[in-house]
Amino acid sequence: MSQPTAITPAGDDAISLLMASIGALSASMVARLEAIEDQLDKAREEQKDFNKTLLSQINQIADLRQKVQYRPVFKAPASSHTDTSEAASQGSSKNLGSEGSLGVHA
């Protein structure tokens, strides 16, 4: 059987140096990971802000499209016709474009 090797003072110094190096490397890795986490948090916040802005713009576009789509095409004066719905349908068919719109295309 072999006897365990005794650690010499020079061996103790090497182990201490190795442990210190491992500690420094670990601290460096932790610092890098924290920096990466901070960057990810910042990117997430920027993405949230961008998404809010984009959603707001999409809603504005939808509101404008709805206003354009549902605006009255023709209103007949009530005093000139007895049946205003008939006059409105006649007037609106004259004002429509080739696709049944006022020239506003999606």
JSON list of C-alpha atoms in Angstrom, two decimals:
[
{"chain": "A", "resi": 1, "resn": "MET", "atom": "CA", "xyz": [0.00, 0.00, 0.00]},
{"chain": "A", "resi": 2, "resn": "SER", "atom": "CA", "xyz": [1.16, 3.44, -0.78]},
{"chain": "A", "resi": 3, "resn": "GLN", "atom": "CA", "xyz": [1.20, 6.10, 1.81]},
{"chain": "A", "resi": 4, "resn": "PRO", "atom": "CA", "xyz": [-0.64, 9.38, 1.16]},
{"chain": "A", "resi": 5, "resn": "THR", "atom": "CA", "xyz": [1.66, 12.05, -0.11]},
{"chain": "A", "resi": 6, "resn": "ALA", "atom": "CA", "xyz": [2.27, 14.82, 2.34]},
{"chain": "A", "resi": 7, "resn": "ILE", "atom": "CA", "xyz": [1.54, 18.32, 1.07]},
{"chain": "A", "resi": 8, "resn": "THR", "atom": "CA", "xyz": [4.64, 20.43, 1.20]},
{"chain": "A", "resi": 9, "resn": "PRO", "atom": "CA", "xyz": [4.65, 24.16, 1.83]},
{"chain": "A", "resi": 10, "resn": "ALA", "atom": "CA", "xyz": [5.25, 24.70, -1.89]},
{"chain": "A", "resi": 11, "resn": "GLY", "atom": "CA", "xyz": [2.19, 22.51, -2.60]},
{"chain": "A", "resi": 12, "resn": "ASP", "atom": "CA", "xyz": [0.14, 24.57, -0.15]},
{"chain": "A", "resi": 13, "resn": "ASP", "atom": "CA", "xyz": [1.14, 27.72, -2.01]},
{"chain": "A", "resi": 14, "resn": "ALA", "atom": "CA", "xyz": [0.16, 26.19, -5.36]},
{"chain": "A", "resi": 15, "resn": "ILE", "atom": "CA", "xyz": [-3.22, 25.09, -4.00]},
{"chain": "A", "resi": 16, "resn": "SER", "atom": "CA", "xyz": [-3.80, 28.53, -2.48]},
{"chain": "A", "resi": 17, "resn": "LEU", "atom": "CA", "xyz": [-2.89, 30.17, -5.77]},
{"chain": "A", "resi": 18, "resn": "LEU", "atom": "CA", "xyz": [-5.20, 27.80, -7.66]},
{"chain": "A", "resi": 19, "resn": "MET", "atom": "CA", "xyz": [-8.07, 28.47, -5.24]},
{"chain": "A", "resi": 20, "resn": "ALA", "atom": "CA", "xyz": [-7.52, 32.22, -5.57]},
{"chain": "A", "resi": 21, "resn": "SER", "atom": "CA", "xyz": [-7.56, 31.92, -9.36]},
{"chain": "A", "resi": 22, "resn": "ILE", "atom": "CA", "xyz": [-10.78, 29.90, -9.25]},
{"chain": "A", "resi": 23, "resn": "GLY", "atom": "CA", "xyz": [-12.33, 32.50, -6.94]},
{"chain": "A", "resi": 24, "resn": "ALA", "atom": "CA", "xyz": [-11.33, 35.35, -9.26]},
{"chain": "A", "resi": 25, "resn": "LEU", "atom": "CA", "xyz": [-12.65, 33.48, -12.29]},
{"chain": "A", "resi": 26, "resn": "SER", "atom": "CA", "xyz": [-15.93, 32.77, -10.51]},
{"chain": "A", "resi": 27, "resn": "ALA", "atom": "CA", "xyz": [-16.30, 36.43, -9.55]},
{"chain": "A", "resi": 28, "resn": "SER", "atom": "CA", "xyz": [-15.61, 37.46, -13.14]},
{"chain": "A", "resi": 29, "resn": "MET", "atom": "CA", "xyz": [-18.20, 34.98, -14.45]},
{"chain": "A", "resi": 30, "resn": "VAL", "atom": "CA", "xyz": [-20.79, 36.23, -11.95]},
{"chain": "A", "resi": 31, "resn": "ALA", "atom": "CA", "xyz": [-20.12, 39.83, -12.99]},
{"chain": "A", "resi": 32, "resn": "ARG", "atom": "CA", "xyz": [-20.51, 38.92, -16.66]},
{"chain": "A", "resi": 33, "resn": "LEU", "atom": "CA", "xyz": [-23.75, 37.03, -16.01]},
{"chain": "A", "resi": 34, "resn": "GLU", "atom": "CA", "xyz": [-25.14, 39.99, -14.06]},
{"chain": "A", "resi": 35, "resn": "ALA", "atom": "CA", "xyz": [-24.23, 42.33, -16.93]},
{"chain": "A", "resi": 36, "resn": "ILE", "atom": "CA", "xyz": [-25.98, 40.01, -19.39]},
{"chain": "A", "resi": 37, "resn": "GLU", "atom": "CA", "xyz": [-29.07, 39.88, -17.16]},
{"chain": "A", "resi": 38, "resn": "ASP", "atom": "CA", "xyz": [-29.11, 43.69, -16.98]},
{"chain": "A", "resi": 39, "resn": "GLN", "atom": "CA", "xyz": [-28.89, 43.91, -20.78]},
{"chain": "A", "resi": 40, "resn": "LEU", "atom": "CA", "xyz": [-31.74, 41.41, -21.14]},
{"chain": "A", "resi": 41, "resn": "ASP", "atom": "CA", "xyz": [-33.89, 43.36, -18.68]},
{"chain": "A", "resi": 42, "resn": "LYS", "atom": "CA", "xyz": [-33.22, 46.58, -20.59]},
{"chain": "A", "resi": 43, "resn": "ALA", "atom": "CA", "xyz": [-34.02, 44.89, -23.92]},
{"chain": "A", "resi": 44, "resn": "ARG", "atom": "CA", "xyz": [-37.28, 43.50, -22.48]},
{"chain": "A", "resi": 45, "resn": "GLU", "atom": "CA", "xyz": [-38.33, 46.97, -21.30]},
{"chain": "A", "resi": 46, "resn": "GLU", "atom": "CA", "xyz": [-37.48, 48.47, -24.69]},
{"chain": "A", "resi": 47, "resn": "GLN", "atom": "CA", "xyz": [-39.48, 45.70, -26.39]},
{"chain": "A", "resi": 48, "resn": "LYS", "atom": "CA", "xyz": [-42.47, 46.39, -24.11]},
{"chain": "A", "resi": 49, "resn": "ASP", "atom": "CA", "xyz": [-42.31, 50.10, -24.94]},
{"chain": "A", "resi": 50, "resn": "PHE", "atom": "CA", "xyz": [-42.05, 49.33, -28.65]},
{"chain": "A", "resi": 51, "resn": "ASN", "atom": "CA", "xyz": [-44.99, 46.92, -28.45]},
{"chain": "A", "resi": 52, "resn": "LYS", "atom": "CA", "xyz": [-47.13, 49.54, -26.68]},
{"chain": "A", "resi": 53, "resn": "THR", "atom": "CA", "xyz": [-46.28, 52.14, -29.31]},
{"chain": "A", "resi": 54, "resn": "LEU", "atom": "CA", "xyz": [-46.97, 49.72, -32.14]},
{"chain": "A", "resi": 55, "resn": "LEU", "atom": "CA", "xyz": [-50.29, 48.64, -30.64]},
{"chain": "A", "resi": 56, "resn": "SER", "atom": "CA", "xyz": [-51.31, 52.27, -30.23]},
{"chain": "A", "resi": 57, "resn": "GLN", "atom": "CA", "xyz": [-50.50, 52.99, -33.87]},
{"chain": "A", "resi": 58, "resn": "ILE", "atom": "CA", "xyz": [-52.40, 49.90, -35.03]},
{"chain": "A", "resi": 59, "resn": "ASN", "atom": "CA", "xyz": [-55.43, 51.01, -33.01]},
{"chain": "A", "resi": 60, "resn": "GLN", "atom": "CA", "xyz": [-55.23, 54.50, -34.53]},
{"chain": "A", "resi": 61, "resn": "ILE", "atom": "CA", "xyz": [-55.13, 53.00, -38.02]},
{"chain": "A", "resi": 62, "resn": "ALA", "atom": "CA", "xyz": [-58.09, 50.75, -37.21]},
{"chain": "A", "resi": 63, "resn": "ASP", "atom": "CA", "xyz": [-60.06, 53.75, -35.92]},
{"chain": "A", "resi": 64, "resn": "LEU", "atom": "CA", "xyz": [-59.28, 55.75, -39.06]},
{"chain": "A", "resi": 65, "resn": "ARG", "atom": "CA", "xyz": [-60.24, 52.84, -41.32]},
{"chain": "A", "resi": 66, "resn": "GLN", "atom": "CA", "xyz": [-63.51, 52.46, -39.47]},
{"chain": "A", "resi": 67, "resn": "LYS", "atom": "CA", "xyz": [-64.27, 56.18, -39.82]},
{"chain": "A", "resi": 68, "resn": "VAL", "atom": "CA", "xyz": [-63.54, 56.06, -43.55]},
{"chain": "A", "resi": 69, "resn": "GLN", "atom": "CA", "xyz": [-65.53, 52.88, -44.07]},
{"chain": "A", "resi": 70, "resn": "TYR", "atom": "CA", "xyz": [-68.65, 54.02, -42.24]},
{"chain": "A", "resi": 71, "resn": "ARG", "atom": "CA", "xyz": [-68.93, 57.64, -43.25]},
{"chain": "A", "resi": 72, "resn": "PRO", "atom": "CA", "xyz": [-72.20, 58.53, -44.98]},
{"chain": "A", "resi": 73, "resn": "VAL", "atom": "CA", "xyz": [-71.94, 58.52, -48.76]},
{"chain": "A", "resi": 74, "resn": "PHE", "atom": "CA", "xyz": [-75.02, 60.58, -49.58]},
{"chain": "A", "resi": 75, "resn": "LYS", "atom": "CA", "xyz": [-77.63, 62.39, -47.60]},
{"chain": "A", "resi": 76, "resn": "ALA", "atom": "CA", "xyz": [-80.73, 63.54, -49.43]},
{"chain": "A", "resi": 77, "resn": "PRO", "atom": "CA", "xyz": [-82.52, 66.63, -48.17]},
{"chain": "A", "resi": 78, "resn": "ALA", "atom": "CA", "xyz": [-85.70, 65.54, -46.41]},
{"chain": "A", "resi": 79, "resn": "SER", "atom": "CA", "xyz": [-87.85, 68.21, -48.06]},
{"chain": "A", "resi": 80, "resn": "SER", "atom": "CA", "xyz": [-87.03, 67.30, -51.70]},
{"chain": "A", "resi": 81, "resn": "HIS", "atom": "CA", "xyz": [-87.99, 63.59, -51.57]},
{"chain": "A", "resi": 82, "resn": "THR", "atom": "CA", "xyz": [-90.77, 61.74, -49.87]},
{"chain": "A", "resi": 83, "resn": "ASP", "atom": "CA", "xyz": [-88.82, 58.48, -49.55]},
{"chain": "A", "resi": 84, "resn": "THR", "atom": "CA", "xyz": [-85.35, 59.41, -48.32]},
{"chain": "A", "resi": 85, "resn": "SER", "atom": "CA", "xyz": [-84.08, 55.81, -48.26]},
{"chain": "A", "resi": 86, "resn": "GLU", "atom": "CA", "xyz": [-84.82, 55.45, -51.98]},
{"chain": "A", "resi": 87, "resn": "ALA", "atom": "CA", "xyz": [-83.10, 58.76, -52.73]},
{"chain": "A", "resi": 88, "resn": "ALA", "atom": "CA", "xyz": [-80.13, 57.78, -50.60]},
{"chain": "A", "resi": 89, "resn": "SER", "atom": "CA", "xyz": [-79.73, 54.47, -52.41]},
{"chain": "A", "resi": 90, "resn": "GLN", "atom": "CA", "xyz": [-79.97, 56.13, -55.82]},
{"chain": "A", "resi": 91, "resn": "GLY", "atom": "CA", "xyz": [-77.50, 58.82, -54.86]},
{"chain": "A", "resi": 92, "resn": "SER", "atom": "CA", "xyz": [-75.05, 56.44, -53.25]},
{"chain": "A", "resi": 93, "resn": "SER", "atom": "CA", "xyz": [-74.95, 54.14, -56.27]},
{"chain": "A", "resi": 94, "resn": "LYS", "atom": "CA", "xyz": [-73.96, 57.09, -58.45]},
{"chain": "A", "resi": 95, "resn": "ASN", "atom": "CA", "xyz": [-71.16, 58.09, -56.08]},
{"chain": "A", "resi": 96, "resn": "LEU", "atom": "CA", "xyz": [-69.57, 54.67, -55.72]},
{"chain": "A", "resi": 97, "resn": "GLY", "atom": "CA", "xyz": [-66.41, 53.66, -57.53]},
{"chain": "A", "resi": 98, "resn": "SER", "atom": "CA", "xyz": [-65.90, 50.47, -59.51]},
{"chain": "A", "resi": 99, "resn": "GLU", "atom": "CA", "xyz": [-65.49, 48.36, -56.37]},
{"chain": "A", "resi": 100, "resn": "GLY", "atom": "CA", "xyz": [-68.39, 49.85, -54.46]},
{"chain": "A", "resi": 101, "resn": "SER", "atom": "CA", "xyz": [-66.32, 52.42, -52.61]},
{"chain": "A", "resi": 102, "resn": "LEU", "atom": "CA", "xyz": [-65.46, 56.07, -52.88]},
{"chain": "A", "resi": 103, "resn": "GLY", "atom": "CA", "xyz": [-62.03, 55.32, -54.22]},
{"chain": "A", "resi": 104, "resn": "VAL", "atom": "CA", "xyz": [-60.64, 54.39, -50.80]},
{"chain": "A", "resi": 105, "resn": "HIS", "atom": "CA", "xyz": [-58.93, 51.03, -51.07]},
{"chain": "A", "resi": 106, "resn": "ALA", "atom": "CA", "xyz": [-57.46, 48.94, -48.28]}
]
